[in-house]
Amino acid sequence: MQEFRRMSRLPPYVFATVNKIKMDARHRGEDIVDLGMGNPDIPTPGHIVSKLVEAAEKGHNHRYSASMGITKLRHAICDWYRRRYQVELDPDEEAIVTIGAKEGLSHLVLATISPGDVVFAPNPTYPIHPYSVIIAGGDLRSIPIGPGRDFFEDLLIAVKQTWPNPKMLIISYPHNPTTSVVDREFFEKLVDFCREHEMVVIHDFAYADLVFDGYEPPSFLQIPGAKDIGVEFFSLSKSYSMPGWRIGFCVGNPTLVGALRRIKSYLDYGVFQPIQIAAIIALNGPYDCVREIVDTYRERRDVLIDGLDRVGWHIEKPKGTMFVWGKIPEKYIKMGSVEFSSMLIKEAKVAVSPGIGFGEYGDDYVRFALVENPHRIRQAIRGIRQVL
C-alpha cells in the first residue's frame, strides 16, 4: 500500500511506550496505581443518568438527531453562559453542540485551516491542539510556556519570525497539562494582540469548573471584542463527570460556528438524542453536584501534593484542572520523562504521563491525573518514597 501522507505527519504515540510497560506489569499480576490517563472515575450525577434512562426509553429519541444539536440544548447552553459569565449568545448562530470538545475543536480546525496556514499553539499542551493543525495540513508553530517565560513576549517574537502571518492561536486555561491559570487581564491583552495581528482564537475551556482555593477562571468571551475574533469550547466531561457521554459545545464568533456547523453537517448526525436531553438537565440543573466533584479533586490534589512533599518531591498546588504537573526531581531529570515514568512503573508501581507527550518543552516534567481515591494515592506515595 502507498504511504498516507497525512498519517506520516503524525509522530509515534509517545504514551505507548509507558502504557506497554504498565500493561505488561499488570499481566504479571502487579498492582499498578494508574495516575496516567486523565479518565475521570467519578460517576455521573444520578439526576443526569436518570434523565438519560427516561429519554432512552422513548422510541422517537432513537432516530437521527441534529448535527448542530437540538434547539433546547442550544438554548440551555446560551442560558448557562448568561448566568455564569454574563455573555449573550444567539442559540441559532453562535452556539453548536459537539461530540465532546476534542471532536469539535479538531473539526473546526479542519474546516478553517488550509495547507500552509500557520497556527500557534502552546508547548507543552494537550495533544489535539497542535495535532489538529497537522491533520488539517497546516503549519504548526509552538509557543513555549512555563516558569520564567513571558507568553506575550514569546508570542510577539513568533509573529515577527513567521511568514505568512499566523492565522490562528489555540489556547486553553486552566491549562492541561501545566495546570497554569490566567486572569481577565490576560484575555484582555490577548484580544488586543490578536485583533492587531488578525489572528483567530480558539479557547478550550474544558476545566472551567475544576478550580480551587478561591480562584475563578474568566471566560474568553467575557472580554469586549472577543466574539469578533474567536470561539470557546466547553465539555461536560469534567464538570459533570460525563467523559464517556461525549458531549460538549462551541460558542462565539458566528462565522467560525457556521464553519463548524457546515462541516459537521457532512460528517455526523449529532450526539445520541437522549444524551443531549440529559445534557440540558445537567446545564439547567443544580450546581451542587459540580461542587462535590470539585471537592473530590481538591482532596485528591492535597493528598498527592502533601504526600510528595513529605518524600522530598516539592510541587506547588495547582489552582485548576484534575492534574498535577511535577518537575522531575533533580537527581533524575537527565533521564527524561519517558525513562523516568518507566522507572516509576517498574520500581514504584505507579503510572504517570511523561511530559514529552505534551511537547518537547515538557520533557522535564511528568503529569499526575487525579483519578484514584485518596487510599490509592497514598499507596502511590509509598511506592514513590521507596524510589526517591
mmCIF file of C-alpha atoms in Angstrom, residues 24-377:
data_model
loop_
_atom_site.group_PDB
_atom_site.id
_atom_site.type_symbol
_atom_site.label_atom_id
_atom_site.label_comp_id
_atom_site.label_asym_id
_atom_site.label_seq_id
_atom_site.Cartn_x
_atom_site.Cartn_y
_atom_site.Cartn_z
ATOM 1 C CA ASP A 24 2.993 -5.865 30.941
ATOM 2 C CA ALA A 25 3.290 -5.294 34.692
ATOM 3 C CA ARG A 26 -0.431 -5.805 35.185
ATOM 4 C CA HIS A 27 -0.341 -9.006 33.137
ATOM 5 C CA ARG A 28 2.300 -10.260 35.590
ATOM 6 C CA GLY A 29 -0.172 -9.587 38.396
ATOM 7 C CA GLU A 30 1.456 -6.406 39.710
ATOM 8 C CA ASP A 31 -0.794 -3.771 41.286
ATOM 9 C CA ILE A 32 -0.109 -0.521 39.409
ATOM 10 C CA VAL A 33 -1.649 2.707 40.706
ATOM 11 C CA ASP A 34 -2.603 4.418 37.452
ATOM 12 C CA LEU A 35 -2.290 8.205 37.613
ATOM 13 C CA GLY A 36 -1.518 8.400 33.905
ATOM 14 C CA MET A 37 -4.537 8.835 31.657
ATOM 15 C CA GLY A 38 -6.909 11.645 32.651
ATOM 16 C CA ASN A 39 -10.010 9.451 32.589
ATOM 17 C CA PRO A 40 -12.425 10.676 35.305
ATOM 18 C CA ASP A 41 -13.502 7.866 37.635
ATOM 19 C CA ILE A 42 -16.287 9.747 39.453
ATOM 20 C CA PRO A 43 -19.768 8.511 38.431
ATOM 21 C CA THR A 44 -22.050 10.919 36.583
ATOM 22 C CA PRO A 45 -24.562 12.561 38.985
ATOM 23 C CA GLY A 46 -27.724 10.487 39.422
ATOM 24 C CA HIS A 47 -30.262 13.036 38.181
ATOM 25 C CA ILE A 48 -28.419 13.250 34.832
ATOM 26 C CA VAL A 49 -28.303 9.470 34.467
ATOM 27 C CA SER A 50 -31.998 9.199 35.336
ATOM 28 C CA LYS A 51 -32.899 11.664 32.587
ATOM 29 C CA LEU A 52 -30.833 9.680 30.083
ATOM 30 C CA VAL A 53 -32.672 6.481 31.013
ATOM 31 C CA GLU A 54 -36.066 8.199 30.759
ATOM 32 C CA ALA A 55 -35.242 9.711 27.359
ATOM 33 C CA ALA A 56 -33.725 6.479 26.034
ATOM 34 C CA GLU A 57 -36.967 4.606 26.697
ATOM 35 C CA LYS A 58 -38.824 6.838 24.235
ATOM 36 C CA GLY A 59 -38.630 5.465 20.706
ATOM 37 C CA HIS A 60 -38.741 8.832 18.939
ATOM 38 C CA ASN A 61 -35.370 9.671 20.523
ATOM 39 C CA HIS A 62 -33.728 6.746 18.723
ATOM 40 C CA ARG A 63 -33.753 8.456 15.328
ATOM 41 C CA TYR A 64 -31.014 10.605 13.809
ATOM 42 C CA SER A 65 -30.607 13.834 15.744
ATOM 43 C CA ALA A 66 -29.357 17.234 14.540
ATOM 44 C CA SER A 67 -25.629 17.643 13.865
ATOM 45 C CA MET A 68 -25.698 21.165 15.326
ATOM 46 C CA GLY A 69 -27.553 19.987 18.452
ATOM 47 C CA ILE A 70 -31.212 20.078 19.399
ATOM 48 C CA THR A 71 -32.792 23.506 19.898
ATOM 49 C CA LYS A 72 -33.466 23.180 23.626
ATOM 50 C CA LEU A 73 -29.861 22.213 24.347
ATOM 51 C CA ARG A 74 -28.505 25.187 22.393
ATOM 52 C CA HIS A 75 -30.818 27.446 24.397
ATOM 53 C CA ALA A 76 -29.612 25.801 27.624
ATOM 54 C CA ILE A 77 -26.011 26.463 26.572
ATOM 55 C CA CYS A 78 -26.738 30.151 25.984
ATOM 56 C CA ASP A 79 -28.641 30.444 29.277
ATOM 57 C CA TRP A 80 -25.676 28.803 31.061
ATOM 58 C CA TYR A 81 -23.295 31.398 29.602
ATOM 59 C CA ARG A 82 -25.629 34.225 30.535
ATOM 60 C CA ARG A 83 -25.878 33.031 34.157
ATOM 61 C CA ARG A 84 -22.219 32.162 34.579
ATOM 62 C CA TYR A 85 -20.394 34.848 32.620
ATOM 63 C CA GLN A 86 -22.986 37.479 31.625
ATOM 64 C CA VAL A 87 -22.261 36.668 27.971
ATOM 65 C CA GLU A 88 -25.138 36.965 25.483
ATOM 66 C CA LEU A 89 -25.225 34.389 22.670
ATOM 67 C CA ASP A 90 -27.562 33.609 19.784
ATOM 68 C CA PRO A 91 -28.534 29.919 20.083
ATOM 69 C CA ASP A 92 -29.003 29.625 16.315
ATOM 70 C CA GLU A 93 -25.870 31.407 15.065
ATOM 71 C CA GLU A 94 -23.377 31.428 17.947
ATOM 72 C CA ALA A 95 -23.759 28.015 19.616
ATOM 73 C CA ILE A 96 -23.299 24.451 18.384
ATOM 74 C CA VAL A 97 -23.254 21.091 20.165
ATOM 75 C CA THR A 98 -20.177 18.910 19.633
ATOM 76 C CA ILE A 99 -19.203 15.302 20.312
ATOM 77 C CA GLY A 100 -17.006 16.475 23.173
ATOM 78 C CA ALA A 101 -14.581 19.387 22.900
ATOM 79 C CA LYS A 102 -11.918 17.258 21.179
ATOM 80 C CA GLU A 103 -14.093 16.435 18.164
ATOM 81 C CA GLY A 104 -15.421 19.963 17.828
ATOM 82 C CA LEU A 105 -12.027 21.625 18.040
ATOM 83 C CA SER A 106 -10.367 19.278 15.554
ATOM 84 C CA HIS A 107 -13.216 19.633 13.054
ATOM 85 C CA LEU A 108 -13.221 23.430 13.386
ATOM 86 C CA VAL A 109 -9.508 23.489 12.585
ATOM 87 C CA LEU A 110 -10.118 21.141 9.655
ATOM 88 C CA ALA A 111 -12.854 23.470 8.374
ATOM 89 C CA THR A 112 -10.821 26.670 8.645
ATOM 90 C CA ILE A 113 -7.138 25.807 8.111
ATOM 91 C CA SER A 114 -5.675 25.157 4.667
ATOM 92 C CA PRO A 115 -2.267 23.710 3.771
ATOM 93 C CA GLY A 116 0.375 26.334 4.527
ATOM 94 C CA ASP A 117 -1.734 28.295 7.041
ATOM 95 C CA VAL A 118 0.279 28.997 10.194
ATOM 96 C CA VAL A 119 -1.262 28.168 13.562
ATOM 97 C CA PHE A 120 0.243 28.851 17.001
ATOM 98 C CA ALA A 121 -0.232 26.501 19.954
ATOM 99 C CA PRO A 122 1.499 26.433 23.351
ATOM 100 C CA ASN A 123 4.145 23.818 24.104
ATOM 101 C CA PRO A 124 3.594 21.712 26.158
ATOM 102 C CA THR A 125 -0.141 21.364 25.669
ATOM 103 C CA TYR A 126 -2.998 18.899 25.191
ATOM 104 C CA PRO A 127 -2.069 16.869 22.079
ATOM 105 C CA ILE A 128 -5.174 17.528 19.944
ATOM 106 C CA HIS A 129 -4.428 21.269 19.983
ATOM 107 C CA PRO A 130 -1.255 21.014 17.874
ATOM 108 C CA TYR A 131 -2.089 17.787 16.062
ATOM 109 C CA SER A 132 -5.446 19.040 14.798
ATOM 110 C CA VAL A 133 -3.335 21.522 12.819
ATOM 111 C CA ILE A 134 -1.101 18.758 11.468
ATOM 112 C CA ILE A 135 -4.121 16.682 10.456
ATOM 113 C CA ALA A 136 -5.602 19.698 8.637
ATOM 114 C CA GLY A 137 -2.340 20.223 6.726
ATOM 115 C CA GLY A 138 -1.492 23.483 8.460
ATOM 116 C CA ASP A 139 1.914 24.749 9.553
ATOM 117 C CA LEU A 140 2.245 24.424 13.332
ATOM 118 C CA ARG A 141 4.437 26.801 15.345
ATOM 119 C CA SER A 142 4.993 26.161 19.056
ATOM 120 C CA ILE A 143 4.929 28.894 21.696
ATOM 121 C CA PRO A 144 6.898 27.626 24.719
ATOM 122 C CA ILE A 145 5.199 28.130 28.073
ATOM 123 C CA GLY A 146 6.408 27.527 31.591
ATOM 124 C CA PRO A 147 8.134 29.143 34.570
ATOM 125 C CA GLY A 148 10.155 32.233 33.772
ATOM 126 C CA ARG A 149 8.614 32.773 30.324
ATOM 127 C CA ASP A 150 6.574 35.754 29.158
ATOM 128 C CA PHE A 151 3.816 34.386 26.931
ATOM 129 C CA PHE A 152 3.186 37.649 25.083
ATOM 130 C CA GLU A 153 6.876 38.290 24.524
ATOM 131 C CA ASP A 154 7.252 34.800 23.046
ATOM 132 C CA LEU A 155 4.085 35.319 21.018
ATOM 133 C CA LEU A 156 5.362 38.588 19.556
ATOM 134 C CA ILE A 157 8.717 37.025 18.648
ATOM 135 C CA ALA A 158 6.886 34.159 16.920
ATOM 136 C CA VAL A 159 4.732 36.587 14.918
ATOM 137 C CA LYS A 160 7.781 38.567 13.774
ATOM 138 C CA GLN A 161 9.516 35.372 12.652
ATOM 139 C CA THR A 162 6.524 33.960 10.801
ATOM 140 C CA TRP A 163 5.587 34.285 7.160
ATOM 141 C CA PRO A 164 2.829 34.154 6.073
ATOM 142 C CA ASN A 165 1.170 35.855 9.023
ATOM 143 C CA PRO A 166 -0.279 33.411 11.559
ATOM 144 C CA LYS A 167 -3.955 32.684 11.068
ATOM 145 C CA MET A 168 -4.933 31.120 14.400
ATOM 146 C CA LEU A 169 -3.959 30.683 18.056
ATOM 147 C CA ILE A 170 -5.217 27.684 20.074
ATOM 148 C CA ILE A 171 -5.087 28.065 23.864
ATOM 149 C CA SER A 172 -6.642 26.528 26.963
ATOM 150 C CA TYR A 173 -6.897 27.907 30.521
ATOM 151 C CA PRO A 174 -6.949 26.342 33.091
ATOM 152 C CA HIS A 175 -4.276 24.509 31.160
ATOM 153 C CA ASN A 176 -3.695 20.806 30.618
ATOM 154 C CA PRO A 177 -1.033 19.600 31.394
ATOM 155 C CA THR A 178 0.750 22.507 33.132
ATOM 156 C CA THR A 179 -2.296 23.487 35.302
ATOM 157 C CA SER A 180 -1.482 27.183 34.607
ATOM 158 C CA VAL A 181 -4.298 29.669 35.156
ATOM 159 C CA VAL A 182 -4.814 33.230 33.938
ATOM 160 C CA ASP A 183 -6.824 36.285 34.936
ATOM 161 C CA ARG A 184 -9.148 38.549 32.982
ATOM 162 C CA GLU A 185 -6.290 40.944 32.198
ATOM 163 C CA PHE A 186 -4.524 38.135 30.298
ATOM 164 C CA PHE A 187 -7.522 37.692 27.992
ATOM 165 C CA GLU A 188 -7.907 41.453 27.535
ATOM 166 C CA LYS A 189 -4.300 41.650 26.390
ATOM 167 C CA LEU A 190 -4.792 38.576 24.201
ATOM 168 C CA VAL A 191 -7.850 40.012 22.446
ATOM 169 C CA ASP A 192 -5.993 43.259 21.699
ATOM 170 C CA PHE A 193 -2.959 41.350 20.410
ATOM 171 C CA CYS A 194 -4.920 39.004 18.170
ATOM 172 C CA ARG A 195 -7.127 41.766 16.767
ATOM 173 C CA GLU A 196 -3.999 43.738 15.885
ATOM 174 C CA HIS A 197 -2.422 40.749 14.153
ATOM 175 C CA GLU A 198 -5.686 39.432 12.640
ATOM 176 C CA MET A 199 -5.481 36.053 14.372
ATOM 177 C CA VAL A 200 -8.416 33.784 15.140
ATOM 178 C CA VAL A 201 -8.533 32.448 18.715
ATOM 179 C CA ILE A 202 -9.818 29.047 19.830
ATOM 180 C CA HIS A 203 -10.062 28.759 23.597
ATOM 181 C CA ASP A 204 -10.586 25.293 25.105
ATOM 182 C CA PHE A 205 -12.396 25.916 28.408
ATOM 183 C CA ALA A 206 -12.732 22.256 29.429
ATOM 184 C CA TYR A 207 -11.664 22.897 33.044
ATOM 185 C CA ALA A 208 -13.876 25.923 33.662
ATOM 186 C CA ASP A 209 -15.260 24.431 36.887
ATOM 187 C CA LEU A 210 -12.321 22.384 38.165
ATOM 188 C CA VAL A 211 -10.673 25.195 40.127
ATOM 189 C CA PHE A 212 -9.597 25.530 43.748
ATOM 190 C CA ASP A 213 -8.629 27.868 46.575
ATOM 191 C CA GLY A 214 -10.964 30.696 45.569
ATOM 192 C CA TYR A 215 -9.694 31.067 42.004
ATOM 193 C CA GLU A 216 -12.431 31.982 39.499
ATOM 194 C CA PRO A 217 -11.430 31.463 35.854
ATOM 195 C CA PRO A 218 -12.618 34.044 33.346
ATOM 196 C CA SER A 219 -14.288 33.104 30.099
ATOM 197 C CA PHE A 220 -12.500 34.335 26.987
ATOM 198 C CA LEU A 221 -15.875 35.561 25.702
ATOM 199 C CA GLN A 222 -16.302 37.936 28.653
ATOM 200 C CA ILE A 223 -13.801 40.293 27.041
ATOM 201 C CA PRO A 224 -15.275 43.002 24.766
ATOM 202 C CA GLY A 225 -14.418 42.160 21.174
ATOM 203 C CA ALA A 226 -13.567 38.513 21.889
ATOM 204 C CA LYS A 227 -16.566 37.273 19.941
ATOM 205 C CA ASP A 228 -15.303 39.185 16.888
ATOM 206 C CA ILE A 229 -12.169 37.037 16.674
ATOM 207 C CA GLY A 230 -12.771 33.699 18.363
ATOM 208 C CA VAL A 231 -14.747 30.900 19.940
ATOM 209 C CA GLU A 232 -14.725 28.954 23.179
ATOM 210 C CA PHE A 233 -15.217 25.228 23.693
ATOM 211 C CA PHE A 234 -16.641 23.593 26.799
ATOM 212 C CA SER A 235 -17.024 19.927 27.622
ATOM 213 C CA LEU A 236 -19.344 18.331 30.163
ATOM 214 C CA SER A 237 -16.751 15.568 30.656
ATOM 215 C CA LYS A 238 -15.011 17.117 33.668
ATOM 216 C CA SER A 239 -17.530 19.442 35.352
ATOM 217 C CA TYR A 240 -20.336 16.878 35.333
ATOM 218 C CA SER A 241 -18.108 13.771 35.163
ATOM 219 C CA MET A 242 -19.547 12.736 31.780
ATOM 220 C CA PRO A 243 -16.391 11.754 29.834
ATOM 221 C CA GLY A 244 -17.812 8.710 28.064
ATOM 222 C CA TRP A 245 -21.000 10.539 27.076
ATOM 223 C CA ARG A 246 -19.045 12.671 24.560
ATOM 224 C CA ILE A 247 -20.963 15.902 24.781
ATOM 225 C CA GLY A 248 -19.702 19.472 24.612
ATOM 226 C CA PHE A 249 -20.237 22.686 22.700
ATOM 227 C CA CYS A 250 -18.647 25.584 20.874
ATOM 228 C CA VAL A 251 -19.822 29.199 21.254
ATOM 229 C CA GLY A 252 -18.744 32.577 19.983
ATOM 230 C CA ASN A 253 -17.990 34.050 16.571
ATOM 231 C CA PRO A 254 -20.887 33.225 14.211
ATOM 232 C CA THR A 255 -18.634 32.766 11.157
ATOM 233 C CA LEU A 256 -16.496 30.186 12.955
ATOM 234 C CA VAL A 257 -19.536 28.473 14.466
ATOM 235 C CA GLY A 258 -21.068 28.444 10.983
ATOM 236 C CA ALA A 259 -17.972 26.776 9.528
ATOM 237 C CA LEU A 260 -18.116 24.088 12.211
ATOM 238 C CA ARG A 261 -21.852 23.644 11.641
ATOM 239 C CA ARG A 262 -21.317 23.172 7.912
ATOM 240 C CA ILE A 263 -18.507 20.608 8.167
ATOM 241 C CA LYS A 264 -20.385 18.679 10.860
ATOM 242 C CA SER A 265 -23.433 18.503 8.587
ATOM 243 C CA TYR A 266 -21.295 16.365 6.273
ATOM 244 C CA LEU A 267 -19.600 14.317 8.971
ATOM 245 C CA ASP A 268 -22.157 13.379 11.633
ATOM 246 C CA TYR A 269 -25.829 13.281 12.617
ATOM 247 C CA GLY A 270 -25.268 14.650 16.083
ATOM 248 C CA VAL A 271 -24.966 13.119 19.521
ATOM 249 C CA PHE A 272 -27.499 10.430 20.516
ATOM 250 C CA GLN A 273 -30.560 12.494 21.431
ATOM 251 C CA PRO A 274 -31.108 11.115 24.972
ATOM 252 C CA ILE A 275 -27.574 12.272 25.821
ATOM 253 C CA GLN A 276 -28.416 15.764 24.574
ATOM 254 C CA ILE A 277 -31.583 15.775 26.675
ATOM 255 C CA ALA A 278 -29.597 14.691 29.735
ATOM 256 C CA ALA A 279 -27.088 17.469 28.999
ATOM 257 C CA ILE A 280 -29.935 20.007 29.209
ATOM 258 C CA ILE A 281 -30.718 18.721 32.701
ATOM 259 C CA ALA A 282 -27.026 18.998 33.622
ATOM 260 C CA LEU A 283 -26.667 22.613 32.447
ATOM 261 C CA ASN A 284 -30.010 23.782 33.842
ATOM 262 C CA GLY A 285 -29.877 21.681 36.989
ATOM 263 C CA PRO A 286 -28.404 22.198 40.457
ATOM 264 C CA TYR A 287 -24.732 23.109 40.765
ATOM 265 C CA ASP A 288 -24.234 21.113 43.985
ATOM 266 C CA CYS A 289 -23.084 18.032 42.057
ATOM 267 C CA VAL A 290 -20.336 20.052 40.354
ATOM 268 C CA ARG A 291 -19.138 21.370 43.731
ATOM 269 C CA GLU A 292 -18.975 17.811 45.061
ATOM 270 C CA ILE A 293 -16.883 16.718 42.071
ATOM 271 C CA VAL A 294 -14.552 19.683 42.561
ATOM 272 C CA ASP A 295 -14.222 18.890 46.281
ATOM 273 C CA THR A 296 -13.247 15.313 45.382
ATOM 274 C CA TYR A 297 -10.462 16.503 43.107
ATOM 275 C CA ARG A 298 -9.311 19.053 45.693
ATOM 276 C CA GLU A 299 -8.982 16.342 48.335
ATOM 277 C CA ARG A 300 -7.011 14.122 45.957
ATOM 278 C CA ARG A 301 -4.780 17.035 44.959
ATOM 279 C CA ASP A 302 -3.974 17.789 48.595
ATOM 280 C CA VAL A 303 -3.265 14.136 49.449
ATOM 281 C CA LEU A 304 -0.911 13.809 46.471
ATOM 282 C CA ILE A 305 0.925 17.126 46.858
ATOM 283 C CA ASP A 306 1.303 16.787 50.652
ATOM 284 C CA GLY A 307 2.465 13.201 50.292
ATOM 285 C CA LEU A 308 5.033 14.027 47.620
ATOM 286 C CA ASP A 309 6.253 16.925 49.734
ATOM 287 C CA ARG A 310 6.906 14.569 52.656
ATOM 288 C CA VAL A 311 9.116 12.345 50.489
ATOM 289 C CA GLY A 312 11.090 15.289 49.132
ATOM 290 C CA TRP A 313 9.308 15.986 45.817
ATOM 291 C CA HIS A 314 8.104 19.579 46.110
ATOM 292 C CA ILE A 315 5.336 20.711 43.743
ATOM 293 C CA GLU A 316 3.183 23.825 44.026
ATOM 294 C CA LYS A 317 -0.518 23.103 44.458
ATOM 295 C CA PRO A 318 -2.363 23.785 41.183
ATOM 296 C CA LYS A 319 -5.350 26.109 41.221
ATOM 297 C CA GLY A 320 -7.098 24.310 38.387
ATOM 298 C CA THR A 321 -7.648 21.112 36.355
ATOM 299 C CA MET A 322 -7.682 17.491 37.536
ATOM 300 C CA PHE A 323 -3.909 17.149 37.177
ATOM 301 C CA VAL A 324 -0.626 17.816 38.945
ATOM 302 C CA TRP A 325 2.345 18.853 36.773
ATOM 303 C CA GLY A 326 5.526 17.940 38.560
ATOM 304 C CA LYS A 327 9.087 18.753 37.577
ATOM 305 C CA ILE A 328 11.182 15.593 37.740
ATOM 306 C CA PRO A 329 13.448 15.609 40.834
ATOM 307 C CA GLU A 330 16.896 16.989 40.042
ATOM 308 C CA LYS A 331 18.602 13.646 40.668
ATOM 309 C CA TYR A 332 16.616 12.038 37.824
ATOM 310 C CA ILE A 333 15.989 14.911 35.418
ATOM 311 C CA LYS A 334 18.657 13.792 32.921
ATOM 312 C CA MET A 335 16.694 10.566 32.393
ATOM 313 C CA GLY A 336 13.962 12.433 30.542
ATOM 314 C CA SER A 337 10.274 11.962 31.166
ATOM 315 C CA VAL A 338 9.768 8.653 29.308
ATOM 316 C CA GLU A 339 12.592 6.836 31.097
ATOM 317 C CA PHE A 340 11.642 8.354 34.458
ATOM 318 C CA SER A 341 7.983 7.385 34.001
ATOM 319 C CA SER A 342 9.038 3.870 33.047
ATOM 320 C CA MET A 343 11.131 3.642 36.195
ATOM 321 C CA LEU A 344 8.176 4.694 38.361
ATOM 322 C CA ILE A 345 6.076 1.879 36.922
ATOM 323 C CA LYS A 346 8.780 -0.740 37.400
ATOM 324 C CA GLU A 347 10.042 0.314 40.823
ATOM 325 C CA ALA A 348 7.273 2.361 42.456
ATOM 326 C CA LYS A 349 4.300 0.584 40.807
ATOM 327 C CA VAL A 350 2.890 3.989 39.821
ATOM 328 C CA ALA A 351 1.940 5.096 36.307
ATOM 329 C CA VAL A 352 2.182 8.767 35.286
ATOM 330 C CA SER A 353 2.230 10.515 31.905
ATOM 331 C CA PRO A 354 5.644 11.552 30.542
ATOM 332 C CA GLY A 355 5.732 15.275 29.917
ATOM 333 C CA ILE A 356 7.285 14.959 26.464
ATOM 334 C CA GLY A 357 3.970 13.501 25.289
ATOM 335 C CA PHE A 358 2.604 17.051 25.504
ATOM 336 C CA GLY A 359 5.518 18.630 23.620
ATOM 337 C CA GLU A 360 9.300 18.747 23.769
ATOM 338 C CA TYR A 361 9.222 21.576 26.316
ATOM 339 C CA GLY A 362 7.531 19.181 28.746
ATOM 340 C CA ASP A 363 10.350 16.631 28.915
ATOM 341 C CA ASP A 364 11.492 17.767 32.372
ATOM 342 C CA TYR A 365 8.043 17.006 33.815
ATOM 343 C CA VAL A 366 5.511 14.260 34.427
ATOM 344 C CA ARG A 367 1.750 14.646 34.788
ATOM 345 C CA PHE A 368 -0.274 13.014 37.550
ATOM 346 C CA ALA A 369 -4.001 12.561 36.882
ATOM 347 C CA LEU A 370 -6.188 12.720 39.997
ATOM 348 C CA VAL A 371 -8.221 9.662 39.021
ATOM 349 C CA GLU A 372 -7.599 7.411 42.040
ATOM 350 C CA ASN A 373 -9.087 7.673 45.520
ATOM 351 C CA PRO A 374 -7.016 9.005 48.459
ATOM 352 C CA HIS A 375 -6.208 5.474 49.707
ATOM 353 C CA ARG A 376 -4.698 4.539 46.339
ATOM 354 C CA ILE A 377 -2.871 7.871 46.100
#
